[in-house]
């Protein structure tokens, strides 16, 4: 991740993402899914390093 942008990345969940937002306090992306799993999150620090 550089300058707050993800570049050249693809996230495959196998579920439709209705909406998403960034949680700056916890440094994660929160997703609203169109499936039996209504919400999911991606921990940015765990997967991306500056």
JSON list of N, CA and C in Angstrom, two decimals:
[
{"chain": "A", "resi": 1, "resn": "UNK", "atom": "N", "xyz": [0.86, -1.17, 0.00]},
{"chain": "A", "resi": 1, "resn": "UNK", "atom": "CA", "xyz": [0.00, 0.00, 0.00]},
{"chain": "A", "resi": 1, "resn": "UNK", "atom": "C", "xyz": [0.90, 1.23, 0.00]},
{"chain": "A", "resi": 2, "resn": "UNK", "atom": "N", "xyz": [0.67, 2.13, -0.93]},
{"chain": "A", "resi": 2, "resn": "UNK", "atom": "CA", "xyz": [1.44, 3.36, -1.01]},
{"chain": "A", "resi": 2, "resn": "UNK", "atom": "C", "xyz": [0.49, 4.54, -1.11]},
{"chain": "A", "resi": 3, "resn": "UNK", "atom": "N", "xyz": [0.73, 5.56, -0.31]},
{"chain": "A", "resi": 3, "resn": "UNK", "atom": "CA", "xyz": [-0.08, 6.77, -0.33]},
{"chain": "A", "resi": 3, "resn": "UNK", "atom": "C", "xyz": [-1.57, 6.49, -0.11]},
{"chain": "A", "resi": 4, "resn": "UNK", "atom": "N", "xyz": [-1.88, 5.47, 0.69]},
{"chain": "A", "resi": 4, "resn": "UNK", "atom": "CA", "xyz": [-3.27, 5.17, 1.01]},
{"chain": "A", "resi": 4, "resn": "UNK", "atom": "C", "xyz": [-4.05, 4.53, -0.12]},
{"chain": "A", "resi": 5, "resn": "UNK", "atom": "N", "xyz": [-3.37, 4.02, -1.16]},
{"chain": "A", "resi": 5, "resn": "UNK", "atom": "CA", "xyz": [-4.07, 3.41, -2.30]},
{"chain": "A", "resi": 5, "resn": "UNK", "atom": "C", "xyz": [-3.59, 1.99, -2.52]},
{"chain": "A", "resi": 6, "resn": "UNK", "atom": "N", "xyz": [-4.52, 1.11, -2.81]},
{"chain": "A", "resi": 6, "resn": "UNK", "atom": "CA", "xyz": [-4.18, -0.25, -3.20]},
{"chain": "A", "resi": 6, "resn": "UNK", "atom": "C", "xyz": [-4.02, -0.25, -4.71]},
{"chain": "A", "resi": 7, "resn": "UNK", "atom": "N", "xyz": [-2.92, -0.78, -5.19]},
{"chain": "A", "resi": 7, "resn": "UNK", "atom": "CA", "xyz": [-2.67, -0.75, -6.62]},
{"chain": "A", "resi": 7, "resn": "UNK", "atom": "C", "xyz": [-2.35, -2.16, -7.10]},
{"chain": "A", "resi": 8, "resn": "UNK", "atom": "N", "xyz": [-3.02, -2.55, -8.17]},
{"chain": "A", "resi": 8, "resn": "UNK", "atom": "CA", "xyz": [-2.75, -3.85, -8.78]},
{"chain": "A", "resi": 8, "resn": "UNK", "atom": "C", "xyz": [-3.18, -5.02, -7.91]},
{"chain": "A", "resi": 9, "resn": "UNK", "atom": "N", "xyz": [-4.21, -4.84, -7.10]},
{"chain": "A", "resi": 9, "resn": "UNK", "atom": "CA", "xyz": [-4.66, -5.89, -6.20]},
{"chain": "A", "resi": 9, "resn": "UNK", "atom": "C", "xyz": [-6.06, -6.34, -6.59]},
{"chain": "A", "resi": 10, "resn": "UNK", "atom": "N", "xyz": [-6.35, -7.60, -6.33]},
{"chain": "A", "resi": 10, "resn": "UNK", "atom": "CA", "xyz": [-7.68, -8.13, -6.57]},
{"chain": "A", "resi": 10, "resn": "UNK", "atom": "C", "xyz": [-8.09, -8.95, -5.35]},
{"chain": "A", "resi": 11, "resn": "UNK", "atom": "N", "xyz": [-9.27, -8.66, -4.83]},
{"chain": "A", "resi": 11, "resn": "UNK", "atom": "CA", "xyz": [-9.81, -9.37, -3.68]},
{"chain": "A", "resi": 11, "resn": "UNK", "atom": "C", "xyz": [-10.92, -10.29, -4.15]},
{"chain": "A", "resi": 12, "resn": "UNK", "atom": "N", "xyz": [-10.75, -11.59, -3.94]},
{"chain": "A", "resi": 12, "resn": "UNK", "atom": "CA", "xyz": [-11.75, -12.57, -4.36]},
{"chain": "A", "resi": 12, "resn": "UNK", "atom": "C", "xyz": [-12.36, -13.20, -3.11]},
{"chain": "A", "resi": 13, "resn": "UNK", "atom": "N", "xyz": [-13.65, -12.94, -2.90]},
{"chain": "A", "resi": 13, "resn": "UNK", "atom": "CA", "xyz": [-14.35, -13.48, -1.74]},
{"chain": "A", "resi": 13, "resn": "UNK", "atom": "C", "xyz": [-15.33, -14.58, -2.10]},
{"chain": "A", "resi": 14, "resn": "UNK", "atom": "N", "xyz": [-15.76, -14.60, -3.34]},
{"chain": "A", "resi": 14, "resn": "UNK", "atom": "CA", "xyz": [-16.80, -15.53, -3.74]},
{"chain": "A", "resi": 14, "resn": "UNK", "atom": "C", "xyz": [-18.18, -15.08, -3.30]},
{"chain": "A", "resi": 15, "resn": "UNK", "atom": "N", "xyz": [-18.27, -13.81, -2.87]},
{"chain": "A", "resi": 15, "resn": "UNK", "atom": "CA", "xyz": [-19.52, -13.22, -2.44]},
{"chain": "A", "resi": 15, "resn": "UNK", "atom": "C", "xyz": [-19.60, -11.80, -2.98]},
{"chain": "A", "resi": 16, "resn": "UNK", "atom": "N", "xyz": [-20.80, -11.34, -3.27]},
{"chain": "A", "resi": 16, "resn": "UNK", "atom": "CA", "xyz": [-20.98, -9.97, -3.77]},
{"chain": "A", "resi": 16, "resn": "UNK", "atom": "C", "xyz": [-20.81, -8.98, -2.62]},
{"chain": "A", "resi": 17, "resn": "UNK", "atom": "N", "xyz": [-20.03, -7.94, -2.87]},
{"chain": "A", "resi": 17, "resn": "UNK", "atom": "CA", "xyz": [-19.84, -6.86, -1.89]},
{"chain": "A", "resi": 17, "resn": "UNK", "atom": "C", "xyz": [-20.80, -5.74, -2.23]},
{"chain": "A", "resi": 18, "resn": "UNK", "atom": "N", "xyz": [-21.74, -5.45, -1.32]},
{"chain": "A", "resi": 18, "resn": "UNK", "atom": "CA", "xyz": [-22.70, -4.36, -1.53]},
{"chain": "A", "resi": 18, "resn": "UNK", "atom": "C", "xyz": [-22.06, -3.00, -1.30]},
{"chain": "A", "resi": 19, "resn": "UNK", "atom": "N", "xyz": [-21.25, -2.91, -0.27]},
{"chain": "A", "resi": 19, "resn": "UNK", "atom": "CA", "xyz": [-20.64, -1.63, 0.11]},
{"chain": "A", "resi": 19, "resn": "UNK", "atom": "C", "xyz": [-19.43, -1.93, 0.96]},
{"chain": "A", "resi": 20, "resn": "UNK", "atom": "N", "xyz": [-18.54, -0.96, 1.06]},
{"chain": "A", "resi": 20, "resn": "UNK", "atom": "CA", "xyz": [-17.39, -1.10, 1.95]},
{"chain": "A", "resi": 20, "resn": "UNK", "atom": "C", "xyz": [-16.95, 0.26, 2.44]},
{"chain": "A", "resi": 21, "resn": "UNK", "atom": "N", "xyz": [-16.22, 0.25, 3.54]},
{"chain": "A", "resi": 21, "resn": "UNK", "atom": "CA", "xyz": [-15.68, 1.49, 4.09]},
{"chain": "A", "resi": 21, "resn": "UNK", "atom": "C", "xyz": [-14.39, 1.18, 4.82]},
{"chain": "A", "resi": 22, "resn": "UNK", "atom": "N", "xyz": [-13.61, 2.21, 5.07]},
{"chain": "A", "resi": 22, "resn": "UNK", "atom": "CA", "xyz": [-12.33, 2.06, 5.77]},
{"chain": "A", "resi": 22, "resn": "UNK", "atom": "C", "xyz": [-12.48, 2.49, 7.21]},
{"chain": "A", "resi": 23, "resn": "UNK", "atom": "N", "xyz": [-12.07, 1.64, 8.14]},
{"chain": "A", "resi": 23, "resn": "UNK", "atom": "CA", "xyz": [-12.07, 1.94, 9.57]},
{"chain": "A", "resi": 23, "resn": "UNK", "atom": "C", "xyz": [-10.65, 2.35, 9.94]},
{"chain": "A", "resi": 24, "resn": "UNK", "atom": "N", "xyz": [-10.40, 3.65, 9.98]},
{"chain": "A", "resi": 24, "resn": "UNK", "atom": "CA", "xyz": [-9.06, 4.17, 10.24]},
{"chain": "A", "resi": 24, "resn": "UNK", "atom": "C", "xyz": [-8.56, 3.88, 11.64]},
{"chain": "A", "resi": 25, "resn": "UNK", "atom": "N", "xyz": [-9.44, 3.85, 12.61]},
{"chain": "A", "resi": 25, "resn": "UNK", "atom": "CA", "xyz": [-9.03, 3.59, 13.99]},
{"chain": "A", "resi": 25, "resn": "UNK", "atom": "C", "xyz": [-8.46, 2.18, 14.16]},
{"chain": "A", "resi": 26, "resn": "UNK", "atom": "N", "xyz": [-9.11, 1.21, 13.52]},
{"chain": "A", "resi": 26, "resn": "UNK", "atom": "CA", "xyz": [-8.67, -0.19, 13.62]},
{"chain": "A", "resi": 26, "resn": "UNK", "atom": "C", "xyz": [-7.89, -0.65, 12.40]},
{"chain": "A", "resi": 27, "resn": "UNK", "atom": "N", "xyz": [-7.70, 0.23, 11.43]},
{"chain": "A", "resi": 27, "resn": "UNK", "atom": "CA", "xyz": [-6.94, -0.03, 10.21]},
{"chain": "A", "resi": 27, "resn": "UNK", "atom": "C", "xyz": [-7.43, -1.29, 9.50]},
{"chain": "A", "resi": 28, "resn": "UNK", "atom": "N", "xyz": [-8.72, -1.25, 9.12]},
{"chain": "A", "resi": 28, "resn": "UNK", "atom": "CA", "xyz": [-9.29, -2.37, 8.40]},
{"chain": "A", "resi": 28, "resn": "UNK", "atom": "C", "xyz": [-10.39, -1.89, 7.45]},
{"chain": "A", "resi": 29, "resn": "UNK", "atom": "N", "xyz": [-10.68, -2.71, 6.46]},
{"chain": "A", "resi": 29, "resn": "UNK", "atom": "CA", "xyz": [-11.76, -2.46, 5.52]},
{"chain": "A", "resi": 29, "resn": "UNK", "atom": "C", "xyz": [-12.95, -3.30, 5.97]},
{"chain": "A", "resi": 30, "resn": "UNK", "atom": "N", "xyz": [-14.10, -2.65, 6.15]},
{"chain": "A", "resi": 30, "resn": "UNK", "atom": "CA", "xyz": [-15.32, -3.33, 6.55]},
{"chain": "A", "resi": 30, "resn": "UNK", "atom": "C", "xyz": [-16.21, -3.44, 5.32]},
{"chain": "A", "resi": 31, "resn": "UNK", "atom": "N", "xyz": [-16.72, -4.66, 5.08]},
{"chain": "A", "resi": 31, "resn": "UNK", "atom": "CA", "xyz": [-17.52, -4.91, 3.89]},
{"chain": "A", "resi": 31, "resn": "UNK", "atom": "C", "xyz": [-18.92, -5.39, 4.28]},
{"chain": "A", "resi": 32, "resn": "UNK", "atom": "N", "xyz": [-19.92, -4.91, 3.56]},
{"chain": "A", "resi": 32, "resn": "UNK", "atom": "CA", "xyz": [-21.29, -5.39, 3.69]},
{"chain": "A", "resi": 32, "resn": "UNK", "atom": "C", "xyz": [-21.52, -6.34, 2.52]},
{"chain": "A", "resi": 33, "resn": "UNK", "atom": "N", "xyz": [-21.80, -7.61, 2.83]},
{"chain": "A", "resi": 33, "resn": "UNK", "atom": "CA", "xyz": [-21.92, -8.65, 1.82]},
{"chain": "A", "resi": 33, "resn": "UNK", "atom": "C", "xyz": [-23.37, -9.00, 1.53]},
{"chain": "A", "resi": 34, "resn": "UNK", "atom": "N", "xyz": [-23.61, -9.46, 0.31]},
{"chain": "A", "resi": 34, "resn": "UNK", "atom": "CA", "xyz": [-24.94, -9.90, -0.11]},
{"chain": "A", "resi": 34, "resn": "UNK", "atom": "C", "xyz": [-24.99, -11.43, -0.01]},
{"chain": "A", "resi": 35, "resn": "UNK", "atom": "N", "xyz": [-24.94, -11.94, 1.22]},
{"chain": "A", "resi": 35, "resn": "UNK", "atom": "CA", "xyz": [-24.97, -13.38, 1.45]},
{"chain": "A", "resi": 35, "resn": "UNK", "atom": "C", "xyz": [-25.37, -13.65, 2.89]},
{"chain": "A", "resi": 36, "resn": "UNK", "atom": "N", "xyz": [-25.31, -14.91, 3.29]},
{"chain": "A", "resi": 36, "resn": "UNK", "atom": "CA", "xyz": [-25.65, -15.25, 4.67]},
{"chain": "A", "resi": 36, "resn": "UNK", "atom": "C", "xyz": [-24.66, -14.62, 5.66]},
{"chain": "A", "resi": 37, "resn": "UNK", "atom": "N", "xyz": [-23.46, -14.34, 5.20]},
{"chain": "A", "resi": 37, "resn": "UNK", "atom": "CA", "xyz": [-22.48, -13.58, 5.99]},
{"chain": "A", "resi": 37, "resn": "UNK", "atom": "C", "xyz": [-22.71, -12.11, 5.66]},
{"chain": "A", "resi": 38, "resn": "UNK", "atom": "N", "xyz": [-23.30, -11.36, 6.55]},
{"chain": "A", "resi": 38, "resn": "UNK", "atom": "CA", "xyz": [-23.67, -9.99, 6.24]},
{"chain": "A", "resi": 38, "resn": "UNK", "atom": "C", "xyz": [-22.48, -9.03, 6.25]},
{"chain": "A", "resi": 39, "resn": "UNK", "atom": "N", "xyz": [-21.52, -9.28, 7.13]},
{"chain": "A", "resi": 39, "resn": "UNK", "atom": "CA", "xyz": [-20.38, -8.37, 7.25]},
{"chain": "A", "resi": 39, "resn": "UNK", "atom": "C", "xyz": [-19.08, -9.15, 7.29]},
{"chain": "A", "resi": 40, "resn": "UNK", "atom": "N", "xyz": [-18.03, -8.53, 6.78]},
{"chain": "A", "resi": 40, "resn": "UNK", "atom": "CA", "xyz": [-16.68, -9.10, 6.83]},
{"chain": "A", "resi": 40, "resn": "UNK", "atom": "C", "xyz": [-15.70, -7.94, 6.95]},
{"chain": "A", "resi": 41, "resn": "UNK", "atom": "N", "xyz": [-14.50, -8.23, 7.40]},
{"chain": "A", "resi": 41, "resn": "UNK", "atom": "CA", "xyz": [-13.48, -7.19, 7.43]},
{"chain": "A", "resi": 41, "resn": "UNK", "atom": "C", "xyz": [-12.13, -7.75, 7.02]},
{"chain": "A", "resi": 42, "resn": "UNK", "atom": "N", "xyz": [-11.30, -6.87, 6.53]},
{"chain": "A", "resi": 42, "resn": "UNK", "atom": "CA", "xyz": [-9.95, -7.21, 6.11]},
{"chain": "A", "resi": 42, "resn": "UNK", "atom": "C", "xyz": [-8.99, -6.36, 6.92]},
{"chain": "A", "resi": 43, "resn": "UNK", "atom": "N", "xyz": [-8.16, -7.02, 7.71]},
{"chain": "A", "resi": 43, "resn": "UNK", "atom": "CA", "xyz": [-7.18, -6.34, 8.56]},
{"chain": "A", "resi": 43, "resn": "UNK", "atom": "C", "xyz": [-6.01, -5.87, 7.69]},
{"chain": "A", "resi": 44, "resn": "UNK", "atom": "N", "xyz": [-5.93, -4.58, 7.44]},
{"chain": "A", "resi": 44, "resn": "UNK", "atom": "CA", "xyz": [-4.92, -4.02, 6.54]},
{"chain": "A", "resi": 44, "resn": "UNK", "atom": "C", "xyz": [-3.49, -4.31, 7.00]},
{"chain": "A", "resi": 45, "resn": "UNK", "atom": "N", "xyz": [-3.21, -4.12, 8.27]},
{"chain": "A", "resi": 45, "resn": "UNK", "atom": "CA", "xyz": [-1.84, -4.31, 8.78]},
{"chain": "A", "resi": 45, "resn": "UNK", "atom": "C", "xyz": [-1.38, -5.76, 8.66]},
{"chain": "A", "resi": 46, "resn": "UNK", "atom": "N", "xyz": [-2.31, -6.70, 8.69]},
{"chain": "A", "resi": 46, "resn": "UNK", "atom": "CA", "xyz": [-1.95, -8.11, 8.61]},
{"chain": "A", "resi": 46, "resn": "UNK", "atom": "C", "xyz": [-1.49, -8.50, 7.20]},
{"chain": "A", "resi": 47, "resn": "UNK", "atom": "N", "xyz": [-2.06, -7.86, 6.18]},
{"chain": "A", "resi": 47, "resn": "UNK", "atom": "CA", "xyz": [-1.79, -8.25, 4.80]},
{"chain": "A", "resi": 47, "resn": "UNK", "atom": "C", "xyz": [-0.94, -7.27, 4.00]},
{"chain": "A", "resi": 48, "resn": "UNK", "atom": "N", "xyz": [-0.88, -6.01, 4.44]},
{"chain": "A", "resi": 48, "resn": "UNK", "atom": "CA", "xyz": [-0.15, -5.00, 3.67]},
{"chain": "A", "resi": 48, "resn": "UNK", "atom": "C", "xyz": [0.86, -4.28, 4.53]},
{"chain": "A", "resi": 49, "resn": "UNK", "atom": "N", "xyz": [2.04, -4.12, 4.02]},
{"chain": "A", "resi": 49, "resn": "UNK", "atom": "CA", "xyz": [3.09, -3.35, 4.70]},
{"chain": "A", "resi": 49, "resn": "UNK", "atom": "C", "xyz": [3.52, -2.21, 3.81]},
{"chain": "A", "resi": 50, "resn": "UNK", "atom": "N", "xyz": [3.87, -1.10, 4.43]},
{"chain": "A", "resi": 50, "resn": "UNK", "atom": "CA", "xyz": [4.36, 0.06, 3.65]},
{"chain": "A", "resi": 50, "resn": "UNK", "atom": "C", "xyz": [5.76, -0.19, 3.17]}
]
